[in-house]
XYZ file of C-alpha atoms in Angstrom:
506
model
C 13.089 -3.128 7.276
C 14.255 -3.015 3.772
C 15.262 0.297 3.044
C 15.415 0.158 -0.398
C 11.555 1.721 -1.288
C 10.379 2.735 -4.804
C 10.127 5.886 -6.295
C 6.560 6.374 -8.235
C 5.369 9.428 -9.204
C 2.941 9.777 -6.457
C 6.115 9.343 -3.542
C 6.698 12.089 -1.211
C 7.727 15.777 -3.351
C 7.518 13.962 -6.829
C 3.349 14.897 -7.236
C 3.022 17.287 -10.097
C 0.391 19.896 -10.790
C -1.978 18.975 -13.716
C -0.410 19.516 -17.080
C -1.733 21.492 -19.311
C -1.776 19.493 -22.741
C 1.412 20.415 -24.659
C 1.699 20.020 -28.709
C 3.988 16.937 -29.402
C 7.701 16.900 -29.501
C 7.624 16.497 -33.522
C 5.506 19.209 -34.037
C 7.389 21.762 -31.788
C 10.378 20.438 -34.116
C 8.728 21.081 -37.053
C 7.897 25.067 -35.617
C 11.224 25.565 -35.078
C 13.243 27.588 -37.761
C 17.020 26.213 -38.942
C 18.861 28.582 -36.393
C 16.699 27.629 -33.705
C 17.637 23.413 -34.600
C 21.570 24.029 -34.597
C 20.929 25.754 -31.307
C 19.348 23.035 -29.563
C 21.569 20.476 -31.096
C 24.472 22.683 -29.806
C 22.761 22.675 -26.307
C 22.269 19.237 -25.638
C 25.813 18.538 -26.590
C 27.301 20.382 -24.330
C 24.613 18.698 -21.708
C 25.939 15.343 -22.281
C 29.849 16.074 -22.699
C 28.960 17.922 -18.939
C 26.962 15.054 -18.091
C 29.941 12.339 -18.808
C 32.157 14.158 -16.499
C 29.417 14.770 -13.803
C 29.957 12.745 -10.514
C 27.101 10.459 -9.941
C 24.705 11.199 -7.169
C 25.854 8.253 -5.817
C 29.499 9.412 -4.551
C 27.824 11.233 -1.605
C 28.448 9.214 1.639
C 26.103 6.877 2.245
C 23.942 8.572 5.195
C 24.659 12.077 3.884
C 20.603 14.074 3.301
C 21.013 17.279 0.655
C 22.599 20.254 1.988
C 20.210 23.569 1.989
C 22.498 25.235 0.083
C 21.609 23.413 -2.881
C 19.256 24.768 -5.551
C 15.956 23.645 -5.244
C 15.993 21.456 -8.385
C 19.517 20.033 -7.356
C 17.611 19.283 -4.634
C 14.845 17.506 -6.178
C 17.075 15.619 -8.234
C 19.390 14.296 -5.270
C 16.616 13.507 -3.503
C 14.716 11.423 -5.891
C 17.496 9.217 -5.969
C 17.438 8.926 -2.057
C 14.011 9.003 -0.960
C 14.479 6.611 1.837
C 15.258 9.600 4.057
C 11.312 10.547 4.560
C 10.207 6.672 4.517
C 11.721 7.277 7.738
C 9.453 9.464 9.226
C 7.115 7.369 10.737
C 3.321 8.394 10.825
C 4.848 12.219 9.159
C 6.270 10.167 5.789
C 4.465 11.436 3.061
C 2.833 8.665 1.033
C 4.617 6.254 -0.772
C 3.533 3.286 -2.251
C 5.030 -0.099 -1.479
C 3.869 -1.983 -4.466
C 7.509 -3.215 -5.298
C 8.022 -4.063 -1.554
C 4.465 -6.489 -1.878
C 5.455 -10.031 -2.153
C 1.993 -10.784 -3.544
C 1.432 -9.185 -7.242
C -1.395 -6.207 -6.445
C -2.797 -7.137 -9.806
C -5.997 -8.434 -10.701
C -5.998 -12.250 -11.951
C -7.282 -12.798 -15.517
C -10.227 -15.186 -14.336
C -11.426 -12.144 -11.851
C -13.478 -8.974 -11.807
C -13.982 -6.662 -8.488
C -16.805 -6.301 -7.707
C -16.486 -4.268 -4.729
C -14.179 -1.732 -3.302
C -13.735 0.556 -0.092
C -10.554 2.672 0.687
C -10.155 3.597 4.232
C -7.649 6.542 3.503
C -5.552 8.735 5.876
C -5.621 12.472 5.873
C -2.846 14.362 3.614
C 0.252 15.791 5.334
C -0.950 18.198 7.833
C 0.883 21.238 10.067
C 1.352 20.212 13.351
C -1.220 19.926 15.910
C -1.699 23.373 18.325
C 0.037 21.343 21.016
C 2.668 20.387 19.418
C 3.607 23.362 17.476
C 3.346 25.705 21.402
C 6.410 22.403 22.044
C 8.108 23.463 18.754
C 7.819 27.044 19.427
C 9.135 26.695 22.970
C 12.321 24.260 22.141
C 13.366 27.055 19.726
C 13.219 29.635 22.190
C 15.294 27.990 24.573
C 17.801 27.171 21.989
C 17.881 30.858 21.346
C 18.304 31.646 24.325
C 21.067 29.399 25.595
C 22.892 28.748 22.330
C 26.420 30.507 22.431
C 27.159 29.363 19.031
C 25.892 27.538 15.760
C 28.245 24.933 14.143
C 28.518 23.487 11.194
C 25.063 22.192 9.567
C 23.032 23.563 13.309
C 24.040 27.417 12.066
C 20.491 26.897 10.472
C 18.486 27.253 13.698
C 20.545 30.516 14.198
C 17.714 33.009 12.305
C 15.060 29.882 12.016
C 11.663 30.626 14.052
C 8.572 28.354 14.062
C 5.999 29.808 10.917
C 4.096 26.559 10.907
C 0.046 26.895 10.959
C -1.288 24.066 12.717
C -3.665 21.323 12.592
C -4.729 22.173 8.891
C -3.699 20.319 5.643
C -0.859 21.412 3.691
C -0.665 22.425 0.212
C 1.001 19.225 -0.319
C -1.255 17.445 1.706
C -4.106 18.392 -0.273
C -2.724 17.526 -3.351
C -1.544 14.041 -2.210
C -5.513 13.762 -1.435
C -6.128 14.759 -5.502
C -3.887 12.240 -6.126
C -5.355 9.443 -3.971
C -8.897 10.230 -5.667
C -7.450 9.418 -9.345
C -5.467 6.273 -8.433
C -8.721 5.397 -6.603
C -10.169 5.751 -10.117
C -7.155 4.208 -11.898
C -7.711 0.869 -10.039
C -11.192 0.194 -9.940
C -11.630 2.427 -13.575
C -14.678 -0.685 -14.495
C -16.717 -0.288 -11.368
C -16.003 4.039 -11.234
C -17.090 4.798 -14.961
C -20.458 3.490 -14.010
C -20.352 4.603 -10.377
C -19.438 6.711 -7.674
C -18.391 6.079 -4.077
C -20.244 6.630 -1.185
C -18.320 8.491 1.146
C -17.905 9.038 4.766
C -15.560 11.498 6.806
C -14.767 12.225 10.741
C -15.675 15.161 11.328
C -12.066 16.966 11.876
C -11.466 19.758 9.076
C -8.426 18.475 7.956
C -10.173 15.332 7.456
C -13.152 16.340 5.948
C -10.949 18.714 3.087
C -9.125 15.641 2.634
C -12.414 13.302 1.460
C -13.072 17.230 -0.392
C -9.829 16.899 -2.706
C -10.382 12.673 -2.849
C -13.486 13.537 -4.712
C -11.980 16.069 -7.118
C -9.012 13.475 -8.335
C -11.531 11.270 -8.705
C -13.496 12.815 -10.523
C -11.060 14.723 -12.916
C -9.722 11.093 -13.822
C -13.543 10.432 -14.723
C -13.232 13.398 -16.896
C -10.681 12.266 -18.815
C -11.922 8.868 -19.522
C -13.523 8.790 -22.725
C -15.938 5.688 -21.545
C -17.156 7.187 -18.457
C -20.521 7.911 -17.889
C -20.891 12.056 -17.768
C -24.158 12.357 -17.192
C -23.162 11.234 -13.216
C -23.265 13.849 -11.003
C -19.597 14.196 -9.173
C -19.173 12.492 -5.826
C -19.459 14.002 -2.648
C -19.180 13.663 1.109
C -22.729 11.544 1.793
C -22.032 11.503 5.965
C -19.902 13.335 8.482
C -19.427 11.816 11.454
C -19.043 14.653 14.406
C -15.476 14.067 16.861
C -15.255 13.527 20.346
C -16.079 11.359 23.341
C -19.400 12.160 23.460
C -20.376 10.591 19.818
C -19.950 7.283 18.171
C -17.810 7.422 15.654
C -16.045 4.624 13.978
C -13.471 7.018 12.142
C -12.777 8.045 15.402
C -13.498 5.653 18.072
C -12.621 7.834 21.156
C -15.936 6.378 23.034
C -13.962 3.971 24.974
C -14.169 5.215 28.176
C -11.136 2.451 30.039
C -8.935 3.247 27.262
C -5.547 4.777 28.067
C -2.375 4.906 25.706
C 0.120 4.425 28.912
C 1.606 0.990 27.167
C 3.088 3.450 24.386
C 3.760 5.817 26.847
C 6.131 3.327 28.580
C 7.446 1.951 25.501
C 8.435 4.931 24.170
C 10.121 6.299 27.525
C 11.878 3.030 27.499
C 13.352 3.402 23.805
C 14.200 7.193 24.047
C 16.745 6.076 26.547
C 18.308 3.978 24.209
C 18.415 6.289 21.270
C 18.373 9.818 22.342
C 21.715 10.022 24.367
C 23.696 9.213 21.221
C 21.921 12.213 18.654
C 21.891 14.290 22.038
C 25.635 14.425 22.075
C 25.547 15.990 18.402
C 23.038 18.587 19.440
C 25.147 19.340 21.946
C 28.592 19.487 20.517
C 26.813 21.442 17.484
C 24.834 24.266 20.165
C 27.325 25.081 22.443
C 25.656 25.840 25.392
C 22.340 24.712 25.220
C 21.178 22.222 27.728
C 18.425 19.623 25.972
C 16.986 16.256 27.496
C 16.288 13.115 25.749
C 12.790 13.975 25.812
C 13.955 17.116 22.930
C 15.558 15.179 20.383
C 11.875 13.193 19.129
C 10.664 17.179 18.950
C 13.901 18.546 17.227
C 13.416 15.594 14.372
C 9.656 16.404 13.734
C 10.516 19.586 12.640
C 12.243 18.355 9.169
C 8.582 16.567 8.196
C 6.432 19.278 9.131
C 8.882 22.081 7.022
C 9.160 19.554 4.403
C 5.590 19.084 3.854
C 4.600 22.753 4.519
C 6.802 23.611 1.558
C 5.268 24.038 -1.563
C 6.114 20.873 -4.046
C 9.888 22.405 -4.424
C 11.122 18.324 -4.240
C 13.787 19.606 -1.698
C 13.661 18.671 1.755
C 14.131 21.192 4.711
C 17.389 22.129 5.374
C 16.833 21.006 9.094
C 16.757 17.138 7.771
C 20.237 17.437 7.800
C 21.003 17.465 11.071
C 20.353 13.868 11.473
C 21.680 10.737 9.735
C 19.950 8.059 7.747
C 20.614 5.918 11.146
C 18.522 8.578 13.096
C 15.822 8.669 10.909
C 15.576 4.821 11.545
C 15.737 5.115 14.821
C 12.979 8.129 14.808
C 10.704 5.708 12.448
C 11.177 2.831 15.331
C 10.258 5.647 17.915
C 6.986 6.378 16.070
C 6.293 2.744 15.406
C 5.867 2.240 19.311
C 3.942 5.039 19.943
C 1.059 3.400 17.015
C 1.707 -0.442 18.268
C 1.548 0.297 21.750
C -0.779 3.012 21.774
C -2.858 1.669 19.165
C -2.369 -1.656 18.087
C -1.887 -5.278 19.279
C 0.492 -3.427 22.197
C -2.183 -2.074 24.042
C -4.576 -4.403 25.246
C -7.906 -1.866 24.414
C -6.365 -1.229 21.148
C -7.700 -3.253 18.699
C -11.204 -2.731 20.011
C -10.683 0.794 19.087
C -11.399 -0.511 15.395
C -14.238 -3.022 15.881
C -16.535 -0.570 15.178
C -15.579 -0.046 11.531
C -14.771 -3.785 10.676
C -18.647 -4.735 11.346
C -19.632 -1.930 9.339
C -17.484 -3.772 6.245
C -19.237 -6.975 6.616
C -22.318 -5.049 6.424
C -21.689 -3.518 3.266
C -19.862 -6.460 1.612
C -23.507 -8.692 3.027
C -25.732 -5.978 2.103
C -26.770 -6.588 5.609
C -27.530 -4.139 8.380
C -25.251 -3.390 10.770
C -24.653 -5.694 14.067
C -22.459 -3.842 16.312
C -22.226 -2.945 20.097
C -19.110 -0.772 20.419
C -18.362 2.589 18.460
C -20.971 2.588 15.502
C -23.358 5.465 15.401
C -26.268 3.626 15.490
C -28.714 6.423 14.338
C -26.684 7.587 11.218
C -25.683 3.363 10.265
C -29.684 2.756 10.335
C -30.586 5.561 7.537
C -29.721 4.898 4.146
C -28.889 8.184 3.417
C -26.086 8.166 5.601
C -24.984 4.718 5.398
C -25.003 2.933 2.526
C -25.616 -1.249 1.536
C -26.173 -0.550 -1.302
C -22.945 1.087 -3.182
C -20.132 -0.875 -4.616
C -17.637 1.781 -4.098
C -16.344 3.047 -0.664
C -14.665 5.625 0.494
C -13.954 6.354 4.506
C -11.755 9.363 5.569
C -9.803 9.316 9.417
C -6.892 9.473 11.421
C -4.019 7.551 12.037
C -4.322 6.312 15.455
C -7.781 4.913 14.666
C -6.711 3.452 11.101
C -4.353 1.706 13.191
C -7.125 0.318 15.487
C -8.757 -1.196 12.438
C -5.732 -2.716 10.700
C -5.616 -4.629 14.147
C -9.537 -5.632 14.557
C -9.287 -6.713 10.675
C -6.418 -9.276 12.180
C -3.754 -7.706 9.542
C -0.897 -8.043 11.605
C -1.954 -10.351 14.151
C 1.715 -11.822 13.946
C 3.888 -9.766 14.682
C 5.584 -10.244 17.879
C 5.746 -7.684 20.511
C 8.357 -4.804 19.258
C 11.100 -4.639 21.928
C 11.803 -1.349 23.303
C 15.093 -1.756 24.826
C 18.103 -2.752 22.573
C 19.360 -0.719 19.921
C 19.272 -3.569 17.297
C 15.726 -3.009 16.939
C 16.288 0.060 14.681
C 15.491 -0.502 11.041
C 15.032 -4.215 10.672
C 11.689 -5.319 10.367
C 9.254 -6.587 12.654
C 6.124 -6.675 10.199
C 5.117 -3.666 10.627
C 5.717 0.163 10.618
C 4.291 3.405 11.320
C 5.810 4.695 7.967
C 4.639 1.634 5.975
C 0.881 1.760 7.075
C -0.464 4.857 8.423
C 2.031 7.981 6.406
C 0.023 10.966 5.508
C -2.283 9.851 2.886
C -2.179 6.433 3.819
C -4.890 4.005 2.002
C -6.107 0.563 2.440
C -8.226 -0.971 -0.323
C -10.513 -3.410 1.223
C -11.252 -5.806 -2.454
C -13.973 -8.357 -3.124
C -13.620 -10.067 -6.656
C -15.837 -12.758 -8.433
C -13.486 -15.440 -10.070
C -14.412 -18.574 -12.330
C -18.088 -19.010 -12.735
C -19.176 -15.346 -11.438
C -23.114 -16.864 -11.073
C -21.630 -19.772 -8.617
C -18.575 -19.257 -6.806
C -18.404 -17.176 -4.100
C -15.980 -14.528 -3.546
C -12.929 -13.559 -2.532
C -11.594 -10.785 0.159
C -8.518 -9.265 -0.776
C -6.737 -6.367 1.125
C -3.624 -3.871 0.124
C -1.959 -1.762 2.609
C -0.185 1.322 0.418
C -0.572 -0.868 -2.437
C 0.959 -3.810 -0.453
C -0.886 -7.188 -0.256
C -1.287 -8.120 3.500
C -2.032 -11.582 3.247
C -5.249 -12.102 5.315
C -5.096 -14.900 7.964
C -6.998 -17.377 10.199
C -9.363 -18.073 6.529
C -7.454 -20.552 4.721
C -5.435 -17.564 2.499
C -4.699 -18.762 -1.325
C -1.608 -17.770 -2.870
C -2.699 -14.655 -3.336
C -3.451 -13.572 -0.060
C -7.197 -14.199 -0.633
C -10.009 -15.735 1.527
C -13.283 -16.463 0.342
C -15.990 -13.591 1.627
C -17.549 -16.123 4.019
C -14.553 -17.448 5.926
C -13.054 -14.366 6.036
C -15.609 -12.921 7.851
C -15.754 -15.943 10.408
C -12.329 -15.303 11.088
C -13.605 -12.022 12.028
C -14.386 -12.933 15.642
C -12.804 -11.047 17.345
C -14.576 -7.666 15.826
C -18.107 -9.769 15.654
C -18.205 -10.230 18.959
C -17.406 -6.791 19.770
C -13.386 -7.256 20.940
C -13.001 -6.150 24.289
C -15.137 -3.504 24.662
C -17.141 -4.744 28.067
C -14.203 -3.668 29.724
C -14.910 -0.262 28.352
């Protein structure tokens, strides 16, 4: 995996507040009085002559993360320049956007208009679920207890105690949601001026606030466009689809009753031995005294996301990222990556299935056609306009990792990737086509595209689909260069999900 990601402004601890409109730089010149000019020409000499004999940021060793000692915009500004540390994280990254890392340009050909759009997004960063955080809390407590002494970098768990909520979005989370809702807008700004999306949530909180705070970005980025149309009431939450095993729910197919995530279980079991012993020794020589198992290190290493994102947007990481090396984090990214291919995905033979569901309700809304499906569609709310639209050319679907995951399979997007080997160590951080951290981070989005090209009253058109702002070439539909099928072949490549995947043995 090329480590190497981009910073944009909407990557992890980089996602501003909304500005206030400031006057322009020449005017504030022009306010200022003679005194005040020498002064500031005085101050940003002395910047640069402090500047030129600055170290770069670069001199730190190469898998050093930013001490906690370090102010909090230090901080931000060492770890801008090295935000591969929380691409690292698995499904707990933050978003970031992997335009730079698509080999396929994300833009829009000359000769082509969208016509139709639907996001399946993520959540935003989250506290930990109440089952994990009663872990968290009780991996403290026996470090607490047992610990002798804290060396070096550990002396941080000394006075640390779990203050996580759980299960809720963050601050940050919610405001990576805002700023999912106005790149929505950015990209499709010709279709949203006119329009808004119709949109569907699972019925978790944390889900629903997260389709909540989609709709506000996008509709303060229809605010400030001077050609939108005004008079268009704001978009809100048309359906919410209620959670768990007794309900169909395509946003969160749990209805499979056969379906077990024992492949990841094993996978991961098998990898921990491989990786764990190694950071365990660390712990160990850094908590004198304490007695861990492999199974504590995976828990130990969550706690740098979660802290991170519960922070408000300081731009500085938690001090308790520092206990591990850029080579643990890729190993701890690998880690998560099982759990979602195995548990999930192509690894588990049930998995894919998991997303059928959703797929046929795509080719529904891209036919303007009702609805054929078998497995996990709610067939009373997918019958009733109200609640499930044919009609809308913007989309918007709000659920959870383990189910986008589901989909990404059933939509055949990474059909080729081999099966991810659990039990070498050269695994960690080269790429295998595919990531936790690169396709379901908090905030995660895919844009499912259809665009007329050429002769919009003839030809037919095309399915495009971007992963984080990625192009994932489609396959088994005679791709173009660009990654595209047309509408009609991509959907009979759609088999698989058409004929309901596996889900007799449900």
């Amino acid at each position: 995996m090329d480590s190497k990601l981009p910073v944009r402004r909407q990557d992890a601890y980089h996602i501003a507040e909304e500005n206030m409109p400031q006057p322009s730089a020449s005017r504030r010149w022009k306010r200022t009085s003679v005194r005040q000019r020498l002064a500031l020409l005085a101050t940003a000499v002395l910047g640069l002559l402090f500047f030129i004999q600055m170290p770069t940021l670069h001199s730190t060793p190469k898998q050093a993360i930013p001490r906690a000692s370090e102010s909090s915009t230090g901080a931000k500004r060492d770890y801008l320049s090295r935000p591969k540390v929380s691409h690292y994280w698995g499904q707990y990254s933050p978003f970031f956007s992997l335009e730079k890392q698509s080999e396929i340009s994300t833009a829009v050909p000359p000769t082509c208009q969208i016509v139709f759009a639907q996001v399946l997004a993520r959540h935003g960063a989250r506290y930990p679920t109440s089952s994990k955080r009663e872990k968290y809390v009780e991996l403290i407590d026996t470090i607490h207890k047992q610990a002798k002494s804290y060396e070096g970098d550990y002396a941080v768990l000394k006075d640390y105690k779990i203050q996580l909520g759980a299960d809720d979005l963050t601050r940050f989370g919610e405001q990576e949601m805002f700023e999912s809702g106005k790149d929505f807008y950015a990209r499709y700004m010709h279709l949203a001026r006119d329009n808004v999306p119709f949109v569907r949530s699972s019925g978790s909180s944390r889900v629903v606030a997260s389709g909540e705070f989609f709709n506000k970005g996008f509709q303060a980025a229809k605010g400030r466009d001077r050609e939108s149309n005004k008079t268009q009431q704001s978009p809100i939450i048309n359906t919410v689809i209620p959670e768990g095993e007794e309900f169909n729910n395509t946003l969160d197919a749990g209805s499979c009753k056969s379906f077990t995530s024992d492949p990841k279980d094993v996978a991961q079991d098998a990898f921990l031995k491989v990786f764990a012993p190694q950071i365990l020794k660390k712990i160990t020589a850094g908590l004198p005294g304490v007695e861990l198992e492999n199974k504590h290190v995976p828990l130990l290493m969550d706690l740098c996301p979660f802290e991170t994102v519960a922070q408000n947007s300081t731009g500085s990481l938690s001090p308790l990222c520092r206990l591990f090396t850029l080579s643990d984090w890729q190993a701890y990214d690998y880690y998560n990556t099982l759990d979602k291919f195995y548990g999930y995905g192509k690894g588990n033979p049930l998995g894919p299935t998991q997303g059928v569901g959703f797929v046929n309700e795509v080719i529904a809304r891209m036919t303007h056609s009702p609805v054929k499906d078998h497995t996990s569609v709610n067939q009373t709310l997918d019958s009733d306009p109200a609640t499930f639209s044919l009609d809308a050319t913007l989309y918007a679907d709000f659920s959870h990792d383990n189910t986008i995951t589901s989909i990404y399979y059933a939509l055949g997007l990474y059909n080729d990737t081999a099966s991810l080997p659990t039990n070498q160590s050269q695994s960690v951080g080269k790429s295998h086509g595919y990531s936790a951290s690169w396709t379901v981070p908090f905030s995660s989005r895919a844009y499912i595209e259809m665009m007329q090209c050429g002769n919009h009253s003839t030809s037919e058109p095309l399915v495009r689909i971007l992963v984080n702002d990625r192009v994932v070439p489609l396959s088994g539909c005679n791709a173009d260069a660009l990654g595209r099928c047309k509408r009609d072949d991509w959907i009979q490549s759609l088999e698989f999900a058409r004929s309901g995947g596996e889900w007799g043995s449900c």
